[in-house]
Short mmCIF file of C-alpha atoms in Angstrom, two decimals:
data_model
loop_
_atom_site.label_atom_id
_atom_site.label_comp_id
_atom_site.label_asym_id
_atom_site.label_seq_id
_atom_site.Cartn_x
_atom_site.Cartn_y
_atom_site.Cartn_z
CA MET A 1395 -18.61 -31.04 1.94
CA ALA A 1396 -17.06 -30.64 5.29
CA THR A 1397 -16.39 -32.54 8.43
CA ALA A 1398 -15.77 -31.48 11.96
CA THR A 1399 -12.09 -31.17 11.32
CA VAL A 1400 -12.76 -28.77 8.51
CA LYS A 1401 -14.99 -26.76 10.72
CA ALA A 1402 -12.39 -26.73 13.40
CA SER A 1403 -9.49 -25.50 11.40
CA SER A 1404 -11.24 -23.33 8.88
CA ALA A 1405 -12.72 -21.40 11.76
CA GLY A 1406 -9.20 -20.11 11.98
CA GLY A 1407 -6.53 -19.63 14.54
CA ASP A 1408 -7.04 -19.14 18.23
CA GLY A 1409 -8.05 -15.55 17.88
CA ARG A 1410 -10.70 -15.78 15.23
CA ARG A 1411 -13.12 -18.05 16.98
CA LYS A 1412 -12.95 -16.26 20.30
CA ALA A 1413 -15.94 -14.25 21.34
CA ASN A 1414 -16.17 -10.98 19.48
CA PRO A 1415 -14.31 -8.32 21.51
CA ASN A 1416 -17.33 -6.00 21.46
CA MET A 1417 -19.51 -8.82 22.70
CA GLY A 1418 -16.78 -10.20 24.95
CA GLU A 1419 -17.61 -7.60 27.57
CA ASN A 1420 -21.11 -8.93 27.74
CA ASN A 1421 -21.14 -11.56 30.46
CA ALA A 1422 -24.50 -12.97 29.44
CA VAL A 1423 -23.19 -13.71 25.95
CA LYS A 1424 -20.06 -15.27 27.35
CA ALA A 1425 -22.02 -17.39 29.83
CA TYR A 1426 -24.30 -18.53 27.05
CA LEU A 1427 -21.39 -19.47 24.79
CA VAL A 1428 -19.69 -21.35 27.62
CA ALA A 1429 -22.94 -23.21 28.33
CA TYR A 1430 -23.42 -24.00 24.64
CA ASN A 1431 -19.89 -25.32 24.11
CA VAL A 1432 -19.87 -27.34 27.32
CA SER A 1433 -23.23 -28.95 26.52
CA GLN A 1434 -22.05 -29.80 23.03
CA MET A 1435 -18.82 -31.23 24.39
CA LEU A 1436 -20.71 -33.37 26.90
CA GLY A 1437 -23.22 -34.48 24.28
CA TRP A 1438 -20.50 -35.71 21.94
CA LEU A 1439 -18.70 -37.32 24.87
CA VAL A 1440 -21.82 -39.32 25.72
CA LEU A 1441 -22.04 -40.27 22.06
CA MET A 1442 -18.48 -41.51 22.10
CA ILE A 1443 -19.08 -43.59 25.23
CA LYS A 1444 -22.19 -45.08 23.63
CA ILE A 1445 -20.27 -45.99 20.48
CA ILE A 1446 -17.43 -47.61 22.42
CA HIS A 1447 -19.82 -49.44 24.73
CA HIS A 1448 -21.93 -50.71 21.87
CA MET A 1449 -18.99 -51.82 19.76
CA ALA A 1450 -17.33 -53.53 22.73
CA ALA A 1451 -20.46 -55.26 24.00
CA GLU A 1452 -22.25 -56.18 20.77
CA GLN A 1453 -19.49 -55.95 18.15
CA ASP A 1454 -22.21 -55.22 15.64
CA VAL A 1455 -22.07 -52.27 13.27
CA GLU A 1456 -25.56 -52.90 11.92
CA THR A 1457 -27.32 -51.96 15.14
CA LEU A 1458 -24.98 -49.07 16.03
CA TYR A 1459 -26.95 -46.28 14.40
CA ALA A 1460 -30.18 -47.18 16.17
CA GLN A 1461 -28.31 -46.93 19.48
CA VAL A 1462 -26.89 -43.44 18.90
CA GLU A 1463 -29.60 -41.92 16.71
CA PRO A 1464 -31.48 -39.77 19.27
CA ILE A 1465 -28.36 -38.21 20.78
CA LEU A 1466 -26.71 -37.70 17.41
CA LYS A 1467 -29.84 -35.97 16.09
CA ILE A 1468 -30.06 -33.63 19.06
CA PHE A 1469 -26.45 -32.47 19.15
CA GLN A 1470 -25.72 -32.39 15.43
CA THR A 1471 -28.93 -30.48 14.76
CA ALA A 1472 -28.14 -28.08 17.60
CA ALA A 1473 -24.99 -27.12 15.67
CA VAL A 1474 -27.36 -24.98 13.56
CA MET A 1475 -26.97 -22.52 16.44
CA GLU A 1476 -23.39 -22.01 15.30
CA MET A 1477 -24.75 -20.54 12.08
CA VAL A 1478 -26.84 -18.18 14.18
CA HIS A 1479 -23.88 -17.29 16.43
CA SER A 1480 -21.68 -16.26 13.54
CA ALA A 1481 -24.56 -14.60 11.65
CA ILE A 1482 -25.43 -12.27 14.56
CA GLY A 1483 -21.78 -11.73 15.45
CA LEU A 1484 -21.49 -13.59 18.76
CA VAL A 1485 -18.41 -15.33 17.35
CA LYS A 1486 -16.01 -14.09 14.72
CA SER A 1487 -16.06 -17.06 12.34
CA ASN A 1488 -17.16 -16.46 8.76
CA PRO A 1489 -20.97 -16.93 8.55
CA VAL A 1490 -20.93 -18.29 4.99
CA LEU A 1491 -18.22 -20.86 5.71
CA THR A 1492 -19.83 -21.90 8.99
CA GLY A 1493 -23.16 -22.15 7.20
CA PHE A 1494 -21.77 -24.50 4.57
CA GLN A 1495 -20.03 -26.68 7.11
CA VAL A 1496 -22.95 -27.06 9.47
CA PHE A 1497 -25.36 -27.49 6.60
CA SER A 1498 -23.33 -30.29 5.00
CA ARG A 1499 -23.42 -32.31 8.23
CA VAL A 1500 -27.05 -31.66 9.09
CA PHE A 1501 -27.88 -32.45 5.48
CA LEU A 1502 -26.07 -35.79 5.66
CA LEU A 1503 -27.83 -36.68 8.91
CA TRP A 1504 -31.40 -35.78 7.91
CA GLY A 1505 -31.25 -35.73 4.13
CA VAL A 1506 -29.44 -39.03 3.72
CA VAL A 1507 -29.12 -41.22 6.81
CA TRP A 1508 -32.53 -40.43 8.30
CA SER A 1509 -34.28 -40.31 4.91
CA VAL A 1510 -32.80 -43.54 3.56
CA PRO A 1511 -33.02 -46.14 6.38
CA GLU A 1512 -31.26 -48.69 4.15
CA VAL A 1513 -27.89 -46.97 4.72
CA GLN A 1514 -28.22 -46.97 8.50
CA THR A 1515 -26.78 -50.48 8.78
CA THR A 1516 -23.55 -49.96 6.83
CA GLY A 1517 -20.07 -49.75 8.33
CA TYR A 1518 -19.48 -46.33 6.78
CA ILE A 1519 -21.73 -44.90 9.47
CA LEU A 1520 -19.10 -45.93 12.00
CA CYS A 1521 -16.41 -44.21 9.89
CA PHE A 1522 -17.89 -40.74 10.02
CA LEU A 1523 -19.31 -41.18 13.53
CA VAL A 1524 -15.83 -41.86 14.92
CA ALA A 1525 -14.35 -38.93 12.98
CA TRP A 1526 -17.12 -36.52 13.96
CA THR A 1527 -17.19 -37.56 17.60
CA ILE A 1528 -13.47 -37.20 18.33
CA THR A 1529 -13.22 -33.95 16.41
CA GLU A 1530 -16.22 -32.40 18.09
CA ILE A 1531 -15.11 -33.26 21.61
CA ILE A 1532 -11.76 -31.60 20.94
CA ARG A 1533 -13.26 -28.66 19.08
CA TYR A 1534 -15.82 -27.78 21.75
CA SER A 1535 -13.21 -28.17 24.52
CA PHE A 1536 -10.97 -25.86 22.51
CA TYR A 1537 -13.72 -23.22 22.27
CA PHE A 1538 -14.49 -23.60 25.96
CA PHE A 1539 -10.89 -22.93 26.94
CA SER A 1540 -10.50 -20.08 24.48
CA LEU A 1541 -13.58 -18.45 26.03
CA LEU A 1542 -11.79 -18.67 29.37
CA GLY A 1543 -8.80 -17.04 27.74
CA GLN A 1544 -6.17 -19.79 27.58
CA VAL A 1545 -6.06 -22.98 25.51
CA PRO A 1546 -3.76 -25.74 26.81
CA TYR A 1547 -1.08 -26.59 24.27
CA PHE A 1548 -1.98 -30.26 24.18
CA LEU A 1549 -5.57 -29.41 23.14
CA LYS A 1550 -4.26 -27.11 20.43
CA TRP A 1551 -1.97 -29.88 19.25
CA CYS A 1552 -4.85 -32.39 19.13
CA ARG A 1553 -7.08 -30.01 17.24
CA TYR A 1554 -4.48 -29.34 14.59
CA THR A 1555 -3.14 -32.89 14.33
CA PHE A 1556 -5.97 -35.41 14.55
CA PHE A 1557 -7.57 -34.13 11.35
CA ILE A 1558 -4.69 -35.63 9.36
CA ILE A 1559 -6.27 -39.06 9.92
CA LEU A 1560 -9.82 -38.18 10.94
CA TYR A 1561 -10.67 -35.95 8.01
CA PRO A 1562 -10.02 -38.61 5.32
CA ILE A 1563 -11.86 -41.21 7.41
CA GLY A 1564 -14.82 -38.90 7.94
CA VAL A 1565 -15.03 -37.88 4.28
CA THR A 1566 -14.81 -41.51 3.14
CA GLY A 1567 -17.67 -42.42 5.47
CA GLU A 1568 -19.78 -39.45 4.32
CA VAL A 1569 -19.23 -39.94 0.60
CA MET A 1570 -19.79 -43.70 0.72
CA THR A 1571 -22.97 -43.25 2.75
CA ILE A 1572 -24.37 -40.88 0.13
CA TYR A 1573 -23.22 -43.18 -2.65
CA LEU A 1574 -24.96 -46.20 -1.09
CA ALA A 1575 -28.15 -44.16 -0.72
CA LEU A 1576 -28.28 -43.35 -4.46
CA PRO A 1577 -30.11 -46.47 -5.75
CA HIS A 1578 -32.76 -46.17 -3.03
CA VAL A 1579 -33.28 -42.49 -3.78
CA LEU A 1580 -33.65 -43.24 -7.48
CA GLU A 1581 -36.16 -45.98 -6.77
CA SER A 1582 -38.31 -44.01 -4.33
CA ASP A 1583 -38.11 -40.69 -6.25
CA MET A 1584 -37.96 -38.95 -2.86
CA TYR A 1585 -37.81 -35.15 -2.46
CA SER A 1586 -38.09 -34.77 -6.23
CA VAL A 1587 -40.44 -32.67 -8.31
CA SER A 1588 -41.25 -33.74 -11.82
CA LEU A 1589 -42.88 -32.06 -14.80
CA PRO A 1590 -45.58 -31.21 -15.60
CA ASN A 1591 -46.46 -28.78 -12.80
CA THR A 1592 -47.80 -25.24 -12.68
CA ALA A 1593 -44.47 -23.75 -11.53
CA ASN A 1594 -42.73 -25.29 -14.58
CA ILE A 1595 -39.69 -26.43 -12.66
CA SER A 1596 -38.36 -29.87 -11.82
CA PHE A 1597 -35.90 -31.14 -9.28
CA SER A 1598 -34.15 -34.50 -8.99
CA TYR A 1599 -32.84 -35.38 -5.54
CA TYR A 1600 -30.85 -38.21 -7.15
CA TYR A 1601 -28.86 -35.80 -9.34
CA TYR A 1602 -28.54 -33.39 -6.45
CA LEU A 1603 -26.85 -36.14 -4.39
CA CYS A 1604 -24.58 -37.00 -7.36
CA PHE A 1605 -23.62 -33.33 -7.51
CA ILE A 1606 -22.85 -33.32 -3.78
CA ILE A 1607 -20.59 -36.38 -4.16
CA PHE A 1608 -18.65 -34.76 -7.00
CA SER A 1609 -18.35 -31.51 -5.08
CA TYR A 1610 -16.24 -33.35 -2.49
CA LEU A 1611 -13.59 -33.90 -5.18
CA PRO A 1612 -12.36 -30.33 -5.57
CA VAL A 1613 -13.21 -29.30 -2.00
CA PHE A 1614 -11.45 -32.06 -0.07
CA PRO A 1615 -7.84 -31.49 -1.27
CA GLN A 1616 -8.26 -27.75 -0.95
CA LEU A 1617 -9.47 -27.88 2.64
CA TYR A 1618 -6.97 -30.55 3.62
CA GLY A 1619 -4.15 -28.39 2.28
CA HIS A 1620 -5.59 -25.36 4.04
CA MET A 1621 -5.62 -27.27 7.31
CA LEU A 1622 -2.05 -28.46 6.89
CA ALA A 1623 -1.01 -24.85 6.34
CA GLN A 1624 -2.95 -23.81 9.47
CA ARG A 1625 -1.20 -26.55 11.40
CA LYS A 1626 2.21 -25.27 10.34
CA LYS A 1627 1.27 -21.76 11.42
CA ILE A 1628 -0.26 -22.62 14.77
CA ILE A 1629 1.83 -25.48 16.11
CA SER A 1630 5.31 -24.08 16.49
CA SER A 1631 7.27 -27.23 16.86
CA PRO A 1632 10.18 -27.05 19.31
CA GLN A 1633 11.98 -29.66 17.21
CA ARG A 1634 13.15 -29.07 13.68
CA PRO A 1635 10.48 -27.64 11.40
CA LYS A 1636 8.80 -30.22 9.18
CA LYS A 1637 9.91 -30.42 5.59
CA GLU A 1638 7.40 -30.19 2.77
CA MET B 830 10.61 16.38 -13.21
CA GLU B 831 11.17 12.82 -12.15
CA VAL B 832 8.72 10.43 -10.47
CA GLN B 833 9.70 7.14 -8.83
CA ILE B 834 7.48 4.14 -9.57
CA LEU B 835 7.23 1.59 -6.76
CA HIS B 836 5.41 -1.70 -6.50
CA ALA B 837 2.24 -1.15 -4.45
CA ARG B 838 2.47 -4.52 -2.74
CA SER B 839 6.20 -5.00 -2.14
CA GLY B 840 7.27 -1.35 -2.06
CA GLU B 841 10.20 -2.14 -4.35
CA LEU B 842 11.42 0.44 -6.81
CA ILE B 843 10.52 -0.53 -10.38
CA THR B 844 11.77 2.46 -12.35
CA SER B 845 12.01 6.23 -12.41
CA LEU B 846 10.22 8.22 -15.08
CA GLY B 847 12.13 11.37 -15.94
CA ASP B 848 10.33 12.99 -18.85
CA LEU B 849 7.35 14.38 -16.91
CA GLN B 850 5.99 17.88 -16.29
CA PRO B 851 3.82 19.10 -13.38
CA LYS B 852 1.02 19.37 -15.95
CA SER B 853 1.48 15.74 -17.09
CA THR B 854 -1.52 13.52 -16.42
CA ILE B 855 -1.60 10.03 -14.96
CA TYR B 856 -2.37 8.85 -18.48
CA ASP B 857 0.95 10.35 -19.60
CA VAL B 858 2.61 8.43 -16.77
CA LYS B 859 0.94 5.23 -17.98
CA LYS B 860 2.15 5.79 -21.54
CA ALA B 861 5.69 6.47 -20.33
CA PHE B 862 5.60 3.42 -18.06
CA ALA B 863 4.31 1.23 -20.90
CA LYS B 864 7.29 2.29 -22.99
CA GLU B 865 9.64 0.91 -20.35
CA LYS B 866 7.58 -2.17 -19.45
CA ARG B 867 5.99 -3.44 -22.64
CA LYS B 868 3.87 -6.03 -20.84
CA TYR B 869 1.92 -3.38 -18.95
CA TYR B 870 -0.08 -1.48 -21.56
CA PRO B 871 -1.83 1.62 -20.14
CA ASP B 872 -5.23 -0.05 -19.49
CA ARG B 873 -3.52 -2.69 -17.39
CA GLN B 874 -1.90 -0.17 -15.05
CA GLY B 875 -3.26 1.29 -11.86
CA PHE B 876 -1.51 3.99 -9.83
CA LYS B 877 -1.88 5.16 -6.26
CA THR B 878 -0.21 7.95 -4.32
CA ASP B 879 -0.39 5.84 -1.15
CA PRO B 880 0.16 2.06 -1.35
CA ARG B 881 -3.04 1.46 0.60
CA GLY B 882 -4.99 4.36 -0.88
CA LYS B 883 -7.34 4.65 -3.81
CA MET B 884 -6.44 4.42 -7.47
CA VAL B 885 -5.91 7.86 -9.06
CA LYS B 886 -7.75 8.83 -12.24
CA ASP B 887 -6.25 9.04 -15.74
CA GLY B 888 -7.13 12.72 -16.03
CA ASP B 889 -5.45 13.81 -12.77
CA THR B 890 -2.29 15.88 -13.21
CA LEU B 891 0.82 15.30 -11.13
CA GLU B 892 0.49 18.84 -9.85
CA SER B 893 -3.10 18.31 -8.67
CA LEU B 894 -2.01 15.20 -6.79
CA GLY B 895 0.67 17.19 -5.00
CA LEU B 896 3.54 15.27 -6.62
CA LYS B 897 6.91 17.01 -6.86
CA ASN B 898 10.26 16.14 -8.35
CA GLY B 899 11.36 12.85 -6.76
CA SER B 900 7.86 11.96 -5.49
CA ARG B 901 6.63 8.39 -5.51
CA LEU B 902 3.76 6.67 -7.29
CA TYR B 903 2.67 3.13 -6.48
CA PHE B 904 1.98 0.77 -9.37
CA LYS B 905 -0.63 -1.99 -9.35
CA ASP B 906 -0.97 -4.59 -12.11
CA LEU B 907 -4.67 -4.87 -12.93
CA GLY B 908 -4.13 -8.12 -14.84
CA PRO B 909 -4.77 -8.83 -18.52
CA GLN B 910 -7.55 -6.63 -19.86
CA VAL B 911 -10.22 -7.17 -22.44
CA GLY B 912 -12.46 -4.60 -24.15
CA TRP B 913 -15.97 -4.02 -22.80
CA THR B 914 -17.41 -4.56 -26.26
CA THR B 915 -15.87 -8.03 -26.49
CA VAL B 916 -17.17 -8.96 -23.04
CA PHE B 917 -20.66 -7.70 -23.77
CA LEU B 918 -20.88 -9.42 -27.14
CA THR B 919 -19.75 -12.75 -25.64
CA GLU B 920 -22.16 -12.41 -22.74
CA TYR B 921 -25.19 -11.63 -24.87
CA ALA B 922 -24.61 -13.80 -27.93
CA GLY B 923 -24.53 -16.92 -25.72
CA PRO B 924 -28.02 -16.59 -24.22
CA LEU B 925 -29.50 -15.87 -27.65
CA VAL B 926 -27.98 -18.97 -29.25
CA ILE B 927 -28.57 -21.23 -26.24
CA TYR B 928 -32.22 -20.24 -25.89
CA LEU B 929 -32.93 -20.82 -29.55
CA ILE B 930 -31.29 -24.26 -29.45
CA PHE B 931 -33.64 -25.29 -26.63
CA TYR B 932 -36.54 -23.73 -28.56
CA LEU B 933 -35.91 -26.24 -31.35
CA ARG B 934 -36.28 -29.02 -28.75
CA PRO B 935 -33.21 -31.07 -29.71
CA SER B 936 -33.72 -34.80 -29.18
CA ILE B 937 -30.50 -35.02 -27.18
CA VAL B 938 -32.15 -32.88 -24.48
CA TYR B 939 -35.84 -33.75 -24.64
CA GLY B 940 -35.79 -37.19 -26.27
CA GLU B 941 -36.88 -38.43 -29.70
CA ASP B 942 -39.62 -36.53 -31.53
CA ALA B 943 -39.95 -33.84 -28.85
CA ALA B 944 -39.92 -31.24 -31.59
CA GLU B 945 -43.04 -32.84 -33.12
CA LEU B 946 -45.06 -32.38 -29.92
CA PRO B 947 -47.32 -29.30 -29.83
CA TYR B 948 -45.98 -25.94 -28.58
CA ALA B 949 -48.19 -23.72 -26.44
CA ASN B 950 -48.66 -20.31 -28.03
CA VAL B 951 -46.88 -18.62 -25.12
CA VAL B 952 -43.72 -20.66 -25.84
CA HIS B 953 -43.38 -18.94 -29.25
CA ILE B 954 -44.06 -15.55 -27.69
CA ALA B 955 -41.46 -16.20 -24.96
CA ALA B 956 -38.83 -17.17 -27.55
CA GLY B 957 -39.63 -13.92 -29.37
CA CYS B 958 -39.28 -11.87 -26.18
CA TRP B 959 -36.03 -13.54 -25.18
CA SER B 960 -34.49 -13.13 -28.63
CA PHE B 961 -35.67 -9.53 -28.85
CA HIS B 962 -34.06 -8.70 -25.53
CA TYR B 963 -30.65 -10.17 -26.35
CA ALA B 964 -30.65 -8.95 -29.96
CA LYS B 965 -31.36 -5.51 -28.55
CA ARG B 966 -28.50 -5.86 -26.04
CA LEU B 967 -26.10 -6.88 -28.84
CA LEU B 968 -27.15 -3.97 -31.05
CA GLU B 969 -26.92 -1.55 -28.14
CA THR B 970 -23.40 -2.73 -27.36
CA VAL B 971 -22.32 -1.96 -30.92
CA PHE B 972 -24.36 1.15 -31.71
CA VAL B 973 -25.49 2.80 -28.46
CA HIS B 974 -23.21 2.35 -25.45
CA ARG B 975 -20.33 4.66 -24.75
CA PHE B 976 -18.22 3.17 -22.00
CA SER B 977 -16.43 5.27 -19.43
CA HIS B 978 -13.75 2.56 -19.05
CA ALA B 979 -12.27 0.92 -22.12
CA THR B 980 -11.46 -2.44 -20.57
CA MET B 981 -12.11 -4.82 -17.69
CA PRO B 982 -10.11 -7.72 -16.26
CA ILE B 983 -10.22 -10.79 -18.49
CA ALA B 984 -11.54 -13.01 -15.67
CA ASN B 985 -14.85 -11.11 -15.87
CA ILE B 986 -15.57 -12.57 -19.27
CA PHE B 987 -15.67 -16.08 -17.75
CA LYS B 988 -17.59 -15.07 -14.66
CA ASN B 989 -20.23 -13.13 -16.55
CA SER B 990 -20.58 -15.73 -19.27
CA VAL B 991 -21.14 -18.55 -16.78
CA TYR B 992 -23.89 -16.45 -15.21
CA TYR B 993 -25.67 -15.45 -18.42
CA TRP B 994 -25.21 -18.71 -20.32
CA GLY B 995 -26.09 -20.86 -17.33
CA PHE B 996 -29.29 -18.99 -16.58
CA ALA B 997 -30.24 -18.96 -20.26
CA ALA B 998 -30.01 -22.78 -20.36
CA PHE B 999 -31.87 -23.10 -17.05
CA VAL B 1000 -34.80 -20.92 -18.15
CA ALA B 1001 -34.89 -22.18 -21.75
CA TYR B 1002 -34.92 -25.84 -20.68
CA PHE B 1003 -38.15 -25.41 -18.72
CA VAL B 1004 -40.03 -22.95 -20.92
CA ASN B 1005 -39.44 -25.05 -24.04
CA HIS B 1006 -40.02 -28.39 -22.33
CA PRO B 1007 -42.65 -30.62 -24.02
CA LEU B 1008 -44.28 -30.99 -20.58
CA TYR B 1009 -44.49 -27.20 -20.08
CA THR B 1010 -47.76 -26.08 -18.43
CA PRO B 1011 -49.21 -22.86 -19.88
CA PRO B 1012 -50.23 -20.03 -17.48
CA ALA B 1013 -53.25 -20.59 -15.24
CA TYR B 1014 -55.09 -17.40 -16.33
CA GLY B 1015 -54.65 -18.07 -20.02
CA ASP B 1016 -54.50 -15.25 -22.57
CA LEU B 1017 -55.06 -12.54 -20.00
CA GLN B 1018 -51.84 -13.52 -18.20
CA VAL B 1019 -49.89 -14.10 -21.42
CA TYR B 1020 -50.81 -10.88 -23.19
CA GLY B 1021 -50.76 -8.83 -19.99
CA GLY B 1022 -47.21 -10.08 -19.36
CA LEU B 1023 -46.24 -9.47 -22.98
CA ALA B 1024 -47.52 -5.88 -22.86
CA ALA B 1025 -45.57 -5.19 -19.67
CA PHE B 1026 -42.47 -6.80 -21.17
CA VAL B 1027 -42.61 -4.68 -24.32
CA ILE B 1028 -43.15 -1.46 -22.37
CA ALA B 1029 -40.23 -2.28 -20.04
CA GLU B 1030 -37.94 -3.10 -22.97
CA LEU B 1031 -38.81 0.17 -24.71
CA GLY B 1032 -38.12 1.97 -21.43
CA ASN B 1033 -34.78 0.22 -21.10
CA LEU B 1034 -33.81 1.18 -24.66
CA SER B 1035 -34.93 4.79 -24.14
CA VAL B 1036 -32.79 5.11 -21.01
CA HIS B 1037 -29.76 3.62 -22.75
CA ILE B 1038 -30.12 6.16 -25.56
CA ALA B 1039 -30.55 9.00 -23.05
CA LEU B 1040 -27.38 7.88 -21.25
CA ARG B 1041 -25.50 7.76 -24.53
CA ASN B 1042 -26.52 11.30 -25.43
CA LEU B 1043 -25.29 12.45 -22.05
CA ARG B 1044 -21.72 11.68 -23.02
CA PRO B 1045 -20.25 13.51 -26.03
CA PRO B 1046 -18.52 11.14 -28.46
CA GLY B 1047 -14.92 10.26 -27.66
CA THR B 1048 -15.00 11.61 -24.11
CA LYS B 1049 -15.23 10.15 -20.65
CA GLU B 1050 -17.24 13.10 -19.40
CA ARG B 1051 -19.82 12.48 -16.66
CA LYS B 1052 -23.01 14.47 -16.17
CA ILE B 1053 -26.16 14.12 -14.10
CA PRO B 1054 -28.60 12.05 -16.17
CA ARG B 1055 -31.98 13.75 -16.51
CA SER B 1056 -35.35 13.13 -18.12
CA THR B 1057 -35.61 14.00 -21.82
CA SER B 1058 -38.64 14.61 -24.03
CA ASN B 1059 -39.10 10.82 -24.28
CA PRO B 1060 -41.69 9.92 -21.59
CA PHE B 1061 -39.93 6.61 -20.85
CA THR B 1062 -36.97 8.57 -19.45
CA TRP B 1063 -39.14 10.44 -16.95
CA LEU B 1064 -38.32 7.66 -14.49
CA PHE B 1065 -35.04 9.56 -13.99
CA GLY B 1066 -37.14 11.81 -11.75
CA LEU B 1067 -37.47 8.92 -9.28
CA VAL B 1068 -34.39 6.70 -9.60
CA SER B 1069 -30.72 7.02 -10.58
CA CYS B 1070 -30.68 3.87 -12.74
CA PRO B 1071 -34.03 3.53 -14.53
CA ASN B 1072 -32.39 1.21 -17.09
CA TYR B 1073 -32.06 -1.36 -14.30
CA SER B 1074 -35.59 -0.70 -13.01
CA TYR B 1075 -36.92 -1.34 -16.53
CA GLU B 1076 -34.82 -4.45 -17.03
CA ALA B 1077 -35.95 -6.01 -13.74
CA THR B 1078 -39.54 -5.16 -14.69
CA ALA B 1079 -39.07 -6.83 -18.07
CA TRP B 1080 -37.98 -10.10 -16.44
CA LEU B 1081 -40.78 -9.90 -13.92
CA ALA B 1082 -43.18 -9.57 -16.86
CA PHE B 1083 -41.50 -12.50 -18.60
CA THR B 1084 -41.95 -14.60 -15.44
CA VAL B 1085 -45.63 -13.72 -15.16
CA MET B 1086 -46.15 -14.39 -18.84
CA THR B 1087 -44.51 -17.85 -18.80
CA GLN B 1088 -45.46 -18.74 -15.20
CA CYS B 1089 -42.06 -20.39 -14.93
CA LEU B 1090 -40.23 -20.44 -11.59
CA PRO B 1091 -36.71 -20.63 -13.15
CA ALA B 1092 -37.45 -17.35 -14.95
CA GLY B 1093 -38.42 -15.91 -11.57
CA LEU B 1094 -35.11 -17.04 -10.07
CA PHE B 1095 -33.28 -15.44 -13.00
CA MET B 1096 -35.20 -12.22 -12.33
CA LEU B 1097 -34.29 -12.28 -8.62
CA ALA B 1098 -30.59 -12.96 -9.25
CA GLY B 1099 -30.49 -10.20 -11.87
CA PHE B 1100 -32.38 -7.79 -9.63
CA TYR B 1101 -29.98 -8.41 -6.75
CA GLN B 1102 -26.94 -7.75 -8.95
CA MET B 1103 -28.49 -4.68 -10.57
CA ALA B 1104 -29.52 -3.31 -7.16
CA VAL B 1105 -25.89 -3.60 -6.00
CA TRP B 1106 -24.64 -1.81 -9.13
CA ALA B 1107 -27.39 0.82 -8.91
CA GLN B 1108 -26.55 1.63 -5.30
CA GLY B 1109 -22.88 2.01 -6.24
CA LYS B 1110 -23.70 4.37 -9.11
CA HIS B 1111 -26.20 6.25 -6.97
CA ARG B 1112 -23.56 6.82 -4.28
CA ASN B 1113 -21.07 7.99 -6.91
CA TYR B 1114 -23.56 10.48 -8.33
CA LEU B 1115 -24.27 11.86 -4.87
CA LYS B 1116 -20.55 12.22 -4.19
CA GLU B 1117 -19.68 13.68 -7.58
CA PHE B 1118 -22.48 16.23 -7.96
CA LYS B 1119 -23.38 18.57 -5.11
CA GLU B 1120 -26.62 19.57 -6.82
CA TYR B 1121 -27.70 15.91 -7.38
CA PRO B 1122 -31.49 15.52 -6.88
CA ARG B 1123 -31.95 14.18 -3.33
CA ARG B 1124 -35.36 12.75 -4.11
CA ARG B 1125 -34.01 9.96 -6.29
CA ALA B 1126 -33.69 6.36 -5.08
CA ALA B 1127 -31.21 3.95 -6.69
CA ILE B 1128 -33.39 1.40 -8.50
CA VAL B 1129 -36.86 1.04 -6.89
CA PRO B 1130 -38.71 4.39 -6.66
CA PHE B 1131 -39.08 5.62 -3.04
CA VAL B 1132 -37.76 2.32 -1.66
CA LEU B 1133 -34.26 1.24 -2.66
#
């Protein structure tokens, strides 16, 4: 449902993601947030180096996921903390929106890629890995600088520009990965509950994944448009303003 | 006297209404405004004395609001309106029809010959309970309820219908499924649940009738609801909205009776929504009536 770029821009302008003013006074909170964002930034940086190194040395997409899996799992799963941060008010971003965004990524990682090993060797993995990695490095750097009080313009520009390409690439990778997992999910009947049972309820993971794929359809254009609008608002171009 | 009507959002002057007296009510203003702007019939209009303030009531007089000749009122378009009765009938007819369709086990849903497969006894009882509840809601809408507002925004009809119709299909699909598993404790669970359901439904009906009798016909008068001679209404001693307490209890009983998790989810969603409404009404009662009984909770006695 969302990619890093979505997360980045839907978390709002510079002001909204800054530490809560009431909490801002608290140095421990600030130190923690700085530590969190710097670790995340470094984690995704290592991931990017690994991807580049692997692709340059081996030129083999099929073995890429195995190379990056442990680091990807650690740092993407740690993003769950962002749900906690916004839920307890350490940061100002909307808890529901953050929840959806983090959940959609963690879900893709564990619920699809980890659960269905057959998709781990496809090229679509590279698609969303590249999109996620670049976006996250920029996003966490952005948060780091905004915690210090001043975000360099070039970082702002990257954050509100790269998504134009990275978001479609990321979404394509995500959707195609789920799509390729479908036949294997149907075959293995994983995470599904069938009748009869004493709770009188059934659940089909296969249909759930179909539903997720279709939910990208209305969500993607809406978020993309939202991000373009954000871009217009935040990047005040010194040259002539862009036409619609 | 004359009152200027401005747009609440833009602050632009729309019109000036001249034919008003200090004793004129907001409803008179609405009628006068509707004469000038045909599109905005009175139920669609909202007025404020401050663009960011609260909506004023129909019964308020210009005098009581401190408005003088040349004063301003801010207009807000509430959007197309639809009558409460229409909304309620649409909401409740859907679940009745949808449930009964699933009860017949159509082959398009459950496959060929599903209707020929045996039904557990509790499935018939559940269909009876469900139909009774929604038939009762339909009849109450026509014969019992007296609404304090005539209309609501038209979007509500879609929102509410998706909720009621969707949950009806969700629950009905599983309870009427040929692979349905009857309750673990057999007749004890079924008839125990049924008894609780019937009692809760009678309680719900009793409270609706008591609420109706609180409001004289044709008025929008509000009074503190109190227990009557009907023992089911004695719950008013403990909560502000016993109709919701009874309704939540009814669905809890239905869940126990059918031992069906989707029914439980329906109960939880309904309880959450009713708790929100009950707390709103409870707060209004406390604000409106100084002598309101402090002991009352909103929906769950002593707790919530």
